[in-house]
PDB file of C-alpha atoms in Angstrom:
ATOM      1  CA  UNK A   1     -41.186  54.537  55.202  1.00  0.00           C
ATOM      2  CA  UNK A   2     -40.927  56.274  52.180  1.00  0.00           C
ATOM      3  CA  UNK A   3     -40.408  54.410  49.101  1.00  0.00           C
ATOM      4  CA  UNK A   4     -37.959  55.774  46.172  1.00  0.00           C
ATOM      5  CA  UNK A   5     -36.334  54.520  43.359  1.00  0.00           C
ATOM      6  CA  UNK A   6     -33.196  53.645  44.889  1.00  0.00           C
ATOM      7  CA  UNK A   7     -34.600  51.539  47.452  1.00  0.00           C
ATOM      8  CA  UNK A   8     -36.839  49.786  45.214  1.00  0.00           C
ATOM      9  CA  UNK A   9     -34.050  49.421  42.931  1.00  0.00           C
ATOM     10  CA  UNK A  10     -31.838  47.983  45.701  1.00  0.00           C
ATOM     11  CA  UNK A  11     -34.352  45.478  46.873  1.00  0.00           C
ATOM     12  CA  UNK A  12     -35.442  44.249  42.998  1.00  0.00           C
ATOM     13  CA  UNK A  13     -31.222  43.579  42.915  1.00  0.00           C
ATOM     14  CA  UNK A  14     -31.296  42.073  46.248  1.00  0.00           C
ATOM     15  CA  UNK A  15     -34.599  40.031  45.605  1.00  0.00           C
ATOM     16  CA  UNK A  16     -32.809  38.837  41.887  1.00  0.00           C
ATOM     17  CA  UNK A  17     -29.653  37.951  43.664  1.00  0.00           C
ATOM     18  CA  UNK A  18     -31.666  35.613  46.013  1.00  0.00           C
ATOM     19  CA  UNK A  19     -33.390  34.200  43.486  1.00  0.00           C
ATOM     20  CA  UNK A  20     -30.432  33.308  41.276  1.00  0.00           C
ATOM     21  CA  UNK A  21     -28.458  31.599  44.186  1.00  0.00           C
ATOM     22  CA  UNK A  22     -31.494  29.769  45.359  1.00  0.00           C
ATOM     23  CA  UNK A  23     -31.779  28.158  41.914  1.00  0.00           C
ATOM     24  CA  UNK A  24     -28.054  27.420  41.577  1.00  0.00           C
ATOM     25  CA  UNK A  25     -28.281  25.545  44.633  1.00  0.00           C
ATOM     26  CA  UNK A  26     -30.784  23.434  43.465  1.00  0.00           C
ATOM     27  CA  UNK A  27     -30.184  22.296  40.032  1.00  0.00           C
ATOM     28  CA  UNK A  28     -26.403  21.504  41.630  1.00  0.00           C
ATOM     29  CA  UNK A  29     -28.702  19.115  44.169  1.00  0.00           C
ATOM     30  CA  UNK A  30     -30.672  17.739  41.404  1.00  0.00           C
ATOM     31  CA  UNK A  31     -28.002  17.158  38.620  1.00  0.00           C
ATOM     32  CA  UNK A  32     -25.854  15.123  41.356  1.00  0.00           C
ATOM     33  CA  UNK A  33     -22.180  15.911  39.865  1.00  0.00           C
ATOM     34  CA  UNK A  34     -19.395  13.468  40.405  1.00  0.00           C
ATOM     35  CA  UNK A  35     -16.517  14.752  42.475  1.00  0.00           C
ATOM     36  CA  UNK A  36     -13.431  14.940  39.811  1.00  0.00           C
ATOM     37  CA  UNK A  37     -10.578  11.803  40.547  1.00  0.00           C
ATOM     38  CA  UNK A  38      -8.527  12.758  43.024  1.00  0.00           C
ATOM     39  CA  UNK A  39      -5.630  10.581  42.666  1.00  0.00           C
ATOM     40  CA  UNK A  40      -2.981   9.497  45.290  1.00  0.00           C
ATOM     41  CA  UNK A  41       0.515   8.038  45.391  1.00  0.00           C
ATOM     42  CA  UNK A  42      -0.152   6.150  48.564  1.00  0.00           C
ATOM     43  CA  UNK A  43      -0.552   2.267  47.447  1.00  0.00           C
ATOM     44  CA  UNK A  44      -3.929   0.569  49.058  1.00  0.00           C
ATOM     45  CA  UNK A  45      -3.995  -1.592  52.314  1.00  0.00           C
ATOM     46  CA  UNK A  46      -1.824  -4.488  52.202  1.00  0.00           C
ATOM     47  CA  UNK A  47      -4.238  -7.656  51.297  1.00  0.00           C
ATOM     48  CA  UNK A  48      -6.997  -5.130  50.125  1.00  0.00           C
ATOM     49  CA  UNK A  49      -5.568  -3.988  46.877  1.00  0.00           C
ATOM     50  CA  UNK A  50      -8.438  -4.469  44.856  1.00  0.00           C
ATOM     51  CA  UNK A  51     -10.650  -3.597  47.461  1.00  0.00           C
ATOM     52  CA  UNK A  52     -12.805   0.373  47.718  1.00  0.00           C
ATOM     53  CA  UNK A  53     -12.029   1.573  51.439  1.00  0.00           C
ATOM     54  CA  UNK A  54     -14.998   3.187  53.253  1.00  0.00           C
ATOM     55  CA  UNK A  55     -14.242   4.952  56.653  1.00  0.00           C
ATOM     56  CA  UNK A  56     -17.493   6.602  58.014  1.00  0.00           C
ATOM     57  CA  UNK A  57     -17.983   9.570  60.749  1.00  0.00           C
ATOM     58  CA  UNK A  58     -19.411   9.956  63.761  1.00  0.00           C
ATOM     59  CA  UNK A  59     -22.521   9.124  61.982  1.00  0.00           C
ATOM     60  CA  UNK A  60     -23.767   5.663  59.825  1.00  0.00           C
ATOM     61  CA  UNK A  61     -22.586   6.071  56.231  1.00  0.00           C
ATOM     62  CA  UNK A  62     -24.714   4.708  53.051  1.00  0.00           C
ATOM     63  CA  UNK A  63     -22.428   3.015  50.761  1.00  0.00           C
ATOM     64  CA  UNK A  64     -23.837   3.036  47.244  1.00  0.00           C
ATOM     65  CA  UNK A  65     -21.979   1.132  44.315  1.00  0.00           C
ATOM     66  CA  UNK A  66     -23.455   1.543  41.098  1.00  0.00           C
ATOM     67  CA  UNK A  67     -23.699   1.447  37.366  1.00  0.00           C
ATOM     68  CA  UNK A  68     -24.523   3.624  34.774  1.00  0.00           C
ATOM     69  CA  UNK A  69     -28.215   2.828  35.254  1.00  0.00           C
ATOM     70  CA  UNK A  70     -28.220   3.560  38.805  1.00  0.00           C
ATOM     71  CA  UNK A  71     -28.207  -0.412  39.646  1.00  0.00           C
ATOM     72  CA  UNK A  72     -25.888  -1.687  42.284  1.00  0.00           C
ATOM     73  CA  UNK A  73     -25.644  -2.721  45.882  1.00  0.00           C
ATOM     74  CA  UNK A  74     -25.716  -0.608  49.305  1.00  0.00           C
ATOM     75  CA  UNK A  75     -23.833  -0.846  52.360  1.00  0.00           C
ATOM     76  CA  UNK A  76     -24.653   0.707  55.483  1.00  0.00           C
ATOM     77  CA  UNK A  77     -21.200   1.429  57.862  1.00  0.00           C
ATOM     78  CA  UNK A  78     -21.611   1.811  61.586  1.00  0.00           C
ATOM     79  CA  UNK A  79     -20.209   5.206  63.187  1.00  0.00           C
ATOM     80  CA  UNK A  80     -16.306   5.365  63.445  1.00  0.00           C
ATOM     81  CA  UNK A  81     -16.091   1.461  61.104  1.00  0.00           C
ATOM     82  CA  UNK A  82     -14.094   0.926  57.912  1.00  0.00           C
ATOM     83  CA  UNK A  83     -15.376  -1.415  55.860  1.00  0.00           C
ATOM     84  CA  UNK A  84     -13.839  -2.961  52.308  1.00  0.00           C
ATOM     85  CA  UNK A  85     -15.262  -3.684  49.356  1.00  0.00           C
ATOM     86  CA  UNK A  86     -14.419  -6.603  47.241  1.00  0.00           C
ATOM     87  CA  UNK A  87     -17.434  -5.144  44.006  1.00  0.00           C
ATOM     88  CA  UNK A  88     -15.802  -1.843  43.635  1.00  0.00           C
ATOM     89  CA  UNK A  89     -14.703  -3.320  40.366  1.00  0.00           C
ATOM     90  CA  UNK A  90     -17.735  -5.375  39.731  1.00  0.00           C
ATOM     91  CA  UNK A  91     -18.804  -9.073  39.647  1.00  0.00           C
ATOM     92  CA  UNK A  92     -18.289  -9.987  36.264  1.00  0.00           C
ATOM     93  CA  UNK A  93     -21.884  -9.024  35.310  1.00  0.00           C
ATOM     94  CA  UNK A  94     -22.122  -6.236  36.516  1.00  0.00           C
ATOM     95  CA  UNK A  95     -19.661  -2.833  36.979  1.00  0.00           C
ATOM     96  CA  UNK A  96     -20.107  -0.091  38.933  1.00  0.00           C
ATOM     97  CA  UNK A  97     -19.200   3.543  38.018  1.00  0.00           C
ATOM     98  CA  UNK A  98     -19.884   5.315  40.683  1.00  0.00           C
ATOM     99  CA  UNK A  99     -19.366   5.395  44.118  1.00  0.00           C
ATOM    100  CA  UNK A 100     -22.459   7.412  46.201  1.00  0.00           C
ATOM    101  CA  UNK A 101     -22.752   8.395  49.816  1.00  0.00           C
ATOM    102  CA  UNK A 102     -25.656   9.123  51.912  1.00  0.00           C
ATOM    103  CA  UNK A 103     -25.982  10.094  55.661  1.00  0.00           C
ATOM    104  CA  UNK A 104     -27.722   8.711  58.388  1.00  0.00           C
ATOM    105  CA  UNK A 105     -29.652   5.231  59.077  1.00  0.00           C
ATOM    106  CA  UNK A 106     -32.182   6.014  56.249  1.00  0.00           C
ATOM    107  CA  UNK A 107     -29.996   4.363  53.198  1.00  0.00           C
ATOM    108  CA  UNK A 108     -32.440   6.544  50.670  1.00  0.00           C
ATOM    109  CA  UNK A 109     -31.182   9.388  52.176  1.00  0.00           C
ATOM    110  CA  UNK A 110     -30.066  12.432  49.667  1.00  0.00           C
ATOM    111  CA  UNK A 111     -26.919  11.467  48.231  1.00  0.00           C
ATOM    112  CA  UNK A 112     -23.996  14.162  49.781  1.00  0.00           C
ATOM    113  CA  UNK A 113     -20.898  13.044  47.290  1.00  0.00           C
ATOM    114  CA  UNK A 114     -20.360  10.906  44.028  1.00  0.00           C
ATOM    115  CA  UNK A 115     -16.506  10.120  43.462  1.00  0.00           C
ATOM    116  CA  UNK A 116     -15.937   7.671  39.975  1.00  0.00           C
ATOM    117  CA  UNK A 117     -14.953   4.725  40.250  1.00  0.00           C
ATOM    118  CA  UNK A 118     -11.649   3.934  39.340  1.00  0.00           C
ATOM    119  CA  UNK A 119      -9.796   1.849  36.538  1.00  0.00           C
ATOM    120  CA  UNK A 120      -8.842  -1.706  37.413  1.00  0.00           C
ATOM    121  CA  UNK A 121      -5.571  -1.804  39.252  1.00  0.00           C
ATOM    122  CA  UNK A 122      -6.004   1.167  41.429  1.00  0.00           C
ATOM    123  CA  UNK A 123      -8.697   1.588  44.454  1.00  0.00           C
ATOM    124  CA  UNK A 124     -10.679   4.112  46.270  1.00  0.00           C
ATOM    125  CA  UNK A 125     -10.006   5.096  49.839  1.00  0.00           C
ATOM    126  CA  UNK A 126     -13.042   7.294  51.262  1.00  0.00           C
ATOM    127  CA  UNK A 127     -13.339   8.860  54.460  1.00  0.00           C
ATOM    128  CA  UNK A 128     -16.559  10.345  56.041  1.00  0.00           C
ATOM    129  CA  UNK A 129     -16.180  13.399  58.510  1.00  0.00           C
ATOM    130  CA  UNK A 130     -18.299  16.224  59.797  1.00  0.00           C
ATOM    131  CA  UNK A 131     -21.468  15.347  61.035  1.00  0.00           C
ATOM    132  CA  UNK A 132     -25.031  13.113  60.057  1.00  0.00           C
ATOM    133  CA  UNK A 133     -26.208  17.037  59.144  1.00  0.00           C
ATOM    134  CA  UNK A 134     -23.395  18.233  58.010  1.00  0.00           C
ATOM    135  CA  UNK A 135     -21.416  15.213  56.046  1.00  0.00           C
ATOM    136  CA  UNK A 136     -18.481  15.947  54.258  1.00  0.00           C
ATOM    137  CA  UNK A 137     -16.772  12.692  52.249  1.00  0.00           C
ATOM    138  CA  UNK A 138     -13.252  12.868  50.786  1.00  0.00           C
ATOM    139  CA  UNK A 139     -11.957   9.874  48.500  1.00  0.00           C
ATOM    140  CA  UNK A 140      -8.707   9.397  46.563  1.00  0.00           C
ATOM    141  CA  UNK A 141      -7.437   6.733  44.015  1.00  0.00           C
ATOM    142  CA  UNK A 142      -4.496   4.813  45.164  1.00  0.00           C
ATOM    143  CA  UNK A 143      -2.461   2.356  42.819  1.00  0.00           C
ATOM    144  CA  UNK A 144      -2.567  -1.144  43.965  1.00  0.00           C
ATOM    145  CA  UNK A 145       0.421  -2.894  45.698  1.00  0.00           C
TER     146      UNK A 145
END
């Protein structure tokens, strides 16, 4: 194969382009945005108004409320299981801003979607699809009853 300056040229772009999108991809893993609010007109469950919704997958989904200092509690949700959550808002000591997922029945997993929490009087309903390799998690913020 003969080498000229057009195919080197091509394969330094090529090589540069690879390089780039590798390290987008992971400072976006390491700087773990927050999805922006994605708010709903929908009111919450009846009798869980003040309470975050959690709907995991075909797969167990890690539940992490927490606060600015990455303190908070975890809850682990059984495939195709809803659970509520009564410290979305806090306990009086402590308040959560952020709501983190992870996949799978390691609860350190790698964290797949951060969604703020939202102001007193409204709620967060979350739902986990895709798969344990694969997740994808959607919330919204619905207004309270």
């Amino acid at each position: 194969m003969e080498f000229t300056a057009k195919r080197v040229g091509v394969a330094v772009v090529a090589a540069g382009a690879a390089a780039v999108a590798i390290g987008a991809t992971v400072m976006a893993a390491a700087a773990d945005p927050v999805a922006p609010e994605v708010v709903s007109a929908t009111p919450a469950d009846a009798g869980h108004e003040n309470e975050g919704k959690y709907t995991a997958g075909d797969y167990v989904l890690n539940v992490h409320e927490l606060d600015d200092d990455g303190q908070g509690t975890s809850t682990a949700i059984g495939p195709r299981t809803t659970s509520y959550s009564k410290t979305v808002h806090g306990t009086g000591s402590w308040t959560p801003t952020v709501v983190k997922f992870s996949a799978g029945r390691d609860g350190d997993g790698p964290i797949v979607f951060s969604y703020p929490v939202p102001a007193p009087g409204r709620t967060v309903d979350c739902v986990a699809s895709g798969t344990e390799a694969a997740p994808q998690v959607r919330c919204e913020t619905k207004p309270a009853r």
